[in-house]
XYZ file of C-alpha atoms in Angstrom:
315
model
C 51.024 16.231 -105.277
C 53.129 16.787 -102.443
C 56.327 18.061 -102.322
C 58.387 15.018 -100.991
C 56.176 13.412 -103.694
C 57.278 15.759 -106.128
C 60.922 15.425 -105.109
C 61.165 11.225 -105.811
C 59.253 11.790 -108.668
C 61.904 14.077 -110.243
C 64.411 12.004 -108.968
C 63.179 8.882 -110.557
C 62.640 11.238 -114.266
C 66.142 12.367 -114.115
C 68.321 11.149 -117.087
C 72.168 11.253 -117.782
C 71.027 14.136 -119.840
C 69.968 16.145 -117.197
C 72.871 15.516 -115.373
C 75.179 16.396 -117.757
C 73.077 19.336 -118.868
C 73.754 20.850 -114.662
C 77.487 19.907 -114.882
C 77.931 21.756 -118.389
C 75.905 24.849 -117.479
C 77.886 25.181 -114.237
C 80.939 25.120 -116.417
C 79.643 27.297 -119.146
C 78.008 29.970 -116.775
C 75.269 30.178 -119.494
C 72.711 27.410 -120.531
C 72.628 28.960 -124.249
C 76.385 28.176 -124.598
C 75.729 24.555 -122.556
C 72.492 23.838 -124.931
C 74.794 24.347 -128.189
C 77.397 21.933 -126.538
C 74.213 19.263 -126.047
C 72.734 19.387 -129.165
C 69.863 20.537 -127.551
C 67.103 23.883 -127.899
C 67.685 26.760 -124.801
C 64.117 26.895 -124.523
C 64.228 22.985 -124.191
C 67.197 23.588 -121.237
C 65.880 26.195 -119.720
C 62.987 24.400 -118.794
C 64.979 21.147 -117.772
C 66.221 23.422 -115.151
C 63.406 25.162 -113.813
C 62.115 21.714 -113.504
C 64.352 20.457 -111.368
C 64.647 23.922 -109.194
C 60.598 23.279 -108.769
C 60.870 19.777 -107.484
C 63.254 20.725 -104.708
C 61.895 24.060 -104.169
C 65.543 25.308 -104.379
C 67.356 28.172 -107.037
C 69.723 26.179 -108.181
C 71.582 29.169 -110.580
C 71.556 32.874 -110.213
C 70.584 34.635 -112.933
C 71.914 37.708 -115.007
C 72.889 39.642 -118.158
C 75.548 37.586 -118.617
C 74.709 34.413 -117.754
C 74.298 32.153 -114.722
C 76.047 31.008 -112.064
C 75.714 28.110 -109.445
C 73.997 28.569 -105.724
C 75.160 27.225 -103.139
C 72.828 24.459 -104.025
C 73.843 24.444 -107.459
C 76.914 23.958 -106.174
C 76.275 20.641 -104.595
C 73.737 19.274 -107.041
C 76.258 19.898 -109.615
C 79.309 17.466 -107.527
C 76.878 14.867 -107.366
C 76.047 15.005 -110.444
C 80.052 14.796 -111.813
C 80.076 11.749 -109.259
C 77.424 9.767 -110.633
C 78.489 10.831 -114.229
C 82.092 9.560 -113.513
C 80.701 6.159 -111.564
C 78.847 5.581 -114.957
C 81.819 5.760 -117.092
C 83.874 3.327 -115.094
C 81.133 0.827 -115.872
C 81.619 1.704 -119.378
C 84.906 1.221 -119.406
C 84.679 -2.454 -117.261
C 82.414 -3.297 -119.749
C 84.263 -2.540 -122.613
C 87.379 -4.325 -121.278
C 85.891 -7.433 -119.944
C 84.294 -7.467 -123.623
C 87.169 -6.623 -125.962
C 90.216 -6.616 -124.270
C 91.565 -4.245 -121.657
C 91.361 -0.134 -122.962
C 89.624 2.729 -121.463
C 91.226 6.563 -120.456
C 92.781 7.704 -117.322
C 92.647 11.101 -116.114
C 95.312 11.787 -113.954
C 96.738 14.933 -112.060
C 100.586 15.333 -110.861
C 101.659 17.688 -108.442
C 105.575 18.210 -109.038
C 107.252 15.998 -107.098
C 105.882 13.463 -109.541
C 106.176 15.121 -112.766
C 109.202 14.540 -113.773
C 110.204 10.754 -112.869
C 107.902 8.651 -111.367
C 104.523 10.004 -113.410
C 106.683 9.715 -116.962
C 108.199 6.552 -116.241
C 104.859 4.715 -114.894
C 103.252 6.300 -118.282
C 106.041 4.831 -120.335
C 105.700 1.106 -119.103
C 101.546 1.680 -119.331
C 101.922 2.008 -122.955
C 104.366 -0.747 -123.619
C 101.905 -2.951 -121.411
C 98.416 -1.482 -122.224
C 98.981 0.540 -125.614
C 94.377 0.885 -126.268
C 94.851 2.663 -122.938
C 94.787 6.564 -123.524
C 95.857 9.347 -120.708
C 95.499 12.766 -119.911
C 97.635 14.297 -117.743
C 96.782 17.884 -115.288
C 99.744 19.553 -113.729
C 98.890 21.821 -110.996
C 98.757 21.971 -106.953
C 96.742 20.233 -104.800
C 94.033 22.710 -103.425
C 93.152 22.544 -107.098
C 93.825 18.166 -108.279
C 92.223 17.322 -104.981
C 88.662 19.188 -105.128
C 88.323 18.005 -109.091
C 89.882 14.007 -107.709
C 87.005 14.835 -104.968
C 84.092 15.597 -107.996
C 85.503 12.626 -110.168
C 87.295 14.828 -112.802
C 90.282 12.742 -112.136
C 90.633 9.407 -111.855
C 93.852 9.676 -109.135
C 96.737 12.058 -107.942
C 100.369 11.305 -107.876
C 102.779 13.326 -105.502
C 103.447 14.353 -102.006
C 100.633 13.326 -99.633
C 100.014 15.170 -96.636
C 100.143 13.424 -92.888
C 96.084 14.628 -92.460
C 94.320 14.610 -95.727
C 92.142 18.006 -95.928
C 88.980 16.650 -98.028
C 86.733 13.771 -97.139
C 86.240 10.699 -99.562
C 89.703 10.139 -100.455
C 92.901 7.778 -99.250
C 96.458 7.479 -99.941
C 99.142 5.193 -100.793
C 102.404 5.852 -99.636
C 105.197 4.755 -102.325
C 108.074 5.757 -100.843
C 109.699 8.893 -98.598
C 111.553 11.289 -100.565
C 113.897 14.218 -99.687
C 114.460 17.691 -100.646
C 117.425 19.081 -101.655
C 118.459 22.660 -101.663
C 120.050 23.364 -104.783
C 121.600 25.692 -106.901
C 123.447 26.142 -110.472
C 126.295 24.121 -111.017
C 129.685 26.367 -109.590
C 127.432 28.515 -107.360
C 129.317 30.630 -104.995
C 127.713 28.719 -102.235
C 128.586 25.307 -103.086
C 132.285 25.865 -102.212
C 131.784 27.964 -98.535
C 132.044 24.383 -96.220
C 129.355 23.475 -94.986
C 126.186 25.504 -94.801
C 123.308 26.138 -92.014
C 119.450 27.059 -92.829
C 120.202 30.307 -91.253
C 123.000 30.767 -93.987
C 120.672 30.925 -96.230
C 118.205 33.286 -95.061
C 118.923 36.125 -97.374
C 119.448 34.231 -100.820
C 117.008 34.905 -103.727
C 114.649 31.991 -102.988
C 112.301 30.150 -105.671
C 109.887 28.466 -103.657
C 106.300 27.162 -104.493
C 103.709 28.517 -103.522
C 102.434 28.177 -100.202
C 99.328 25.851 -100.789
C 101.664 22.915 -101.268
C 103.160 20.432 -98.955
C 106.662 20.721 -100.086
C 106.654 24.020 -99.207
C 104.577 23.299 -95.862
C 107.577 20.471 -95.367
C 110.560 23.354 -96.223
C 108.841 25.808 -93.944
C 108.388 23.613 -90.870
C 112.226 22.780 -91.154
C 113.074 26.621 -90.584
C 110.459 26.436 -87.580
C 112.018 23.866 -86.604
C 115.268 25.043 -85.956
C 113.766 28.548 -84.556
C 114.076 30.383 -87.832
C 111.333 32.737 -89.951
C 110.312 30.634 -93.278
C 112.675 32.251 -96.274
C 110.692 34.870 -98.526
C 110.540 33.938 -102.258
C 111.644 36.069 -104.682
C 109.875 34.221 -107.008
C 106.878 31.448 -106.165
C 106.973 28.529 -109.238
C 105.741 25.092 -109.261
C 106.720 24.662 -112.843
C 110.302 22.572 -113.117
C 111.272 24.266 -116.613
C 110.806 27.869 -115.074
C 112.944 26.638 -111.908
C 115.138 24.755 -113.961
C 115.899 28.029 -116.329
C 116.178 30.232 -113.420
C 118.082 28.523 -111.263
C 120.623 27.543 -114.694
C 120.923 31.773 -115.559
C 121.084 32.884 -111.778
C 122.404 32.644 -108.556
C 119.000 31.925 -107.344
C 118.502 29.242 -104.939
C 115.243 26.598 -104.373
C 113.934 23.842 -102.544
C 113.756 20.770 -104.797
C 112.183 17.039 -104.501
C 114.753 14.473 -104.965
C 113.988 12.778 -107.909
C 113.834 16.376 -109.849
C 117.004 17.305 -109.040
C 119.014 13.988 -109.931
C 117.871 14.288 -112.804
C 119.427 17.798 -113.476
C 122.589 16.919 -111.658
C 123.103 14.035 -113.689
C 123.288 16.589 -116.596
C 125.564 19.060 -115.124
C 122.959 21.774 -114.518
C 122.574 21.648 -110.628
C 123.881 21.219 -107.370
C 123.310 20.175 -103.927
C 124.076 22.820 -101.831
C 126.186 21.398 -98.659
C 123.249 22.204 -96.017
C 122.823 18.857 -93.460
C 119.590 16.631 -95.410
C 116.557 18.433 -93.685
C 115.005 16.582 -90.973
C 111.636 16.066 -92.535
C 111.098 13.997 -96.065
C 107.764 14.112 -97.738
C 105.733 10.859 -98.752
C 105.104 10.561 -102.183
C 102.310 8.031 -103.471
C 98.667 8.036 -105.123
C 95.831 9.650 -104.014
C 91.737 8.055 -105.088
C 88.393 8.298 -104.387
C 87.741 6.419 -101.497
C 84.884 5.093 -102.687
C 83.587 3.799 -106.024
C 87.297 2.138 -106.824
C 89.359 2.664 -110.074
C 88.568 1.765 -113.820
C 90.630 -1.582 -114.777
C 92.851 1.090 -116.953
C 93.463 3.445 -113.669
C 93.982 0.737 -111.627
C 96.681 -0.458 -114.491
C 98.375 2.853 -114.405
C 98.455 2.403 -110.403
C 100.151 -1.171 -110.698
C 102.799 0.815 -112.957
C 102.945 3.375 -110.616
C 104.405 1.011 -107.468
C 106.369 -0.794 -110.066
C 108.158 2.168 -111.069
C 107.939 3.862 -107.785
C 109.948 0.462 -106.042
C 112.861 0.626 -109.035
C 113.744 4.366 -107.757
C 113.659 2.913 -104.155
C 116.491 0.568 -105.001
C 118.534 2.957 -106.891
C-alpha cells in the first residue's frame, strides 16, 4: 500500500473517538491519564496513536518518563481536531433546538472591559429569554481567549477589539467606542489640584494591565502620543476586584474602561481624575470564528449582546 494510500485510508477510519482521544492526550500530557478519562485500555490508546503517527509518517508526541507532549505536528493535528470536534457539537445543538425547542451551552470568554456591564447584563436578559440555555464564562486576556476562540474552545469573545486582528479565522463586531478614564479613590489628593496633564502623572503608583492587552496598548500610545515614556506599573492586574480594592485602600492610580468605573463612581468608591478624555477610545464588541458560524444559543447570547450593548449607548 502506498503511503498517500495509507494516508486517505486513515483518514477515512478516523472516528470522533480518535479525535477526542489526540485532543485529551495533548491536554493530559499522558495517554494513561487520557485513556482513564475515555473509558478506554492504554494499550488500546497507545496503539490508536501509533496508528495514526504511521499513516502520516509523522511523531505526533514526544515521549518520556513523565509523559508526552505534542510535536509540532501534534500540535496542529490536535487544532484540527478541537475544530472539527466543536463544528460537530453545533450540529448537535441545531438539532436539538430545531427538535425540542431552543437550548444548547455557550462558552464564552470576556476580557475586562466587558466583565463587568455589558457581559452580565447580556447574560441576565439570555436567561429571562432563553432559560434551557446554559453558559460558561472564561475571564482572562486576549493572547490567551483568542488562540482557544481560534481552536473552538469558545464559542465568542466580548471586549476591546484591536484595529488589526493578530490571528487568522476570526472577525469582529464593533458595539460601540468606549473611553478610559483615569481614576482614583474617592477624595484623592489629585482630584482637587485643577486640572491635570499625562505628564502630571508620570510618577504616581500606577495599576495597569498587563502589557498583552489593548487597553493598555490604547493608554500607552496616548503617552507616545503626546511625546511622553509609557507610566511603569507598580502593580500589573486585569482583575476589577484587585483594582477595585487597591485603588479603594491607596492612593494608587489606574487606567479604567468606562463602563467599570461608572459603576464604582455611582457607589462612591472612585473618581475621575481631571486629566483632558484621552484622545484614543477603544472599540468594544464580539469577536467569532470566521467560519463555521454560531450555535442558535451563541448566536442568542450575541442578539443580547447588541441589545444590551445599544441601551449603554443611549445612557
Amino acid at each position: 500500500m502506498t503511503p498517500e494510500k495509507l494516508q486517505r485510508d486513515m483518514v477515512a477510519r478516523m472516528k470522533l473517538k480518535h479525535l477526542k482521544l489526540l485532543v485529551t492526550v495533548g491536554e493530559q500530557c499522558n495517554i494513561f491519564k487520557a485513556a482513564q478519562l475515555m473509558n478506554m485500555a492504554q494499550p488500546a490508546a497507545t496503539k490508536i496513536i501509533r496508528d495514526i503517527e504511521s499513516a502520516y509518517e509523522l511523531t505526533l508526541f514526544e515521549r518520556s518518563s513523565r509523559g508526552v507532549v505534542p510535536t509540532l505536528y501534534g500540535e496542529v493535528l490536535i487544532k484540527h481536531a478541537k475544530l472539527v470536534l466543536s463544528q460537530i457539537k453545533h450540529v448537535s445543538e441545531e438539532l436539538t433546538s430545531l427538535q425540542g425547542g431552543l437550548s444548547g451551552h455557550v462558552t464564552v470568554g470576556t476580557l475586562i472591559t466587558a466583565s463587568l456591564t455589558l457581559l452580565p447584563k447580556a447574560l441576565v436578559r439570555l436567561r429571562a429569554e432563553r432559560p434551557n440555555i446554559s453558559v460558561t464564562v472564561v475571564e482572562g486576556t486576549q493572547d490567551v481567549l483568542l488562540p482557544n476562540l481560534v481552536q473552538g474552545d469558545l464559542d465568542l469573545v466580548v471586549g476591546r477589539i484591536p484595529e488589526h486582528q493578530d490571528y487568522d479565522g476570526l472577525t469582529s463586531i464593533e458595539l460601540y467606542e468606549e473611553p478610559t478614564m483615569i481614576v482614583a479613590r474617592a477624595g484623592h489628593p489629585l482630584s482637587n489640584r485643577g486640572v491635570l496633564s499625562l505628564e502630571d502623572l508620570l510618577q504616581e503608583d500606577w495599576i495597569l494591565p498587563s502589557p498583552q492587552t489593548y487597553l493598555r496598548r490604547e493608554l500607552d500610545q496616548n503617552f507616545r502620543d503626546q511625546g511622553l515614556p509609557s507610566p511603569a506599573p507598580v502593580v500589573e492586574s486585569v482583575s476589577v476586584l484587585t483594582n477595585r480594592t487597591l485603588l479603594r485602600e491607596t492612593d494608587m492610580i489606574a487606567a479604567m474602561p468606562y463602563q467599570i468605573f461608572h459603576t464604582y463612581e455611582q457607589l462612591g468608591e472612585l473618581c475621575r481624575l481631571p486629566v483632558p478624555a484621552l484622545a484614543r477610545k477603544g472599540p468594544v464588541g464580539i469577536t467569532m470564528r470566521t467560519e463555521g458560524g454560531l450555535t442558535p444559543a451563541a448566536a442568542c447570547l450575541v442578539d443580547d449582546l447588541k441589545l444590551v450593548a445599544a441601551e449603554l449607548t443611549e445612557n
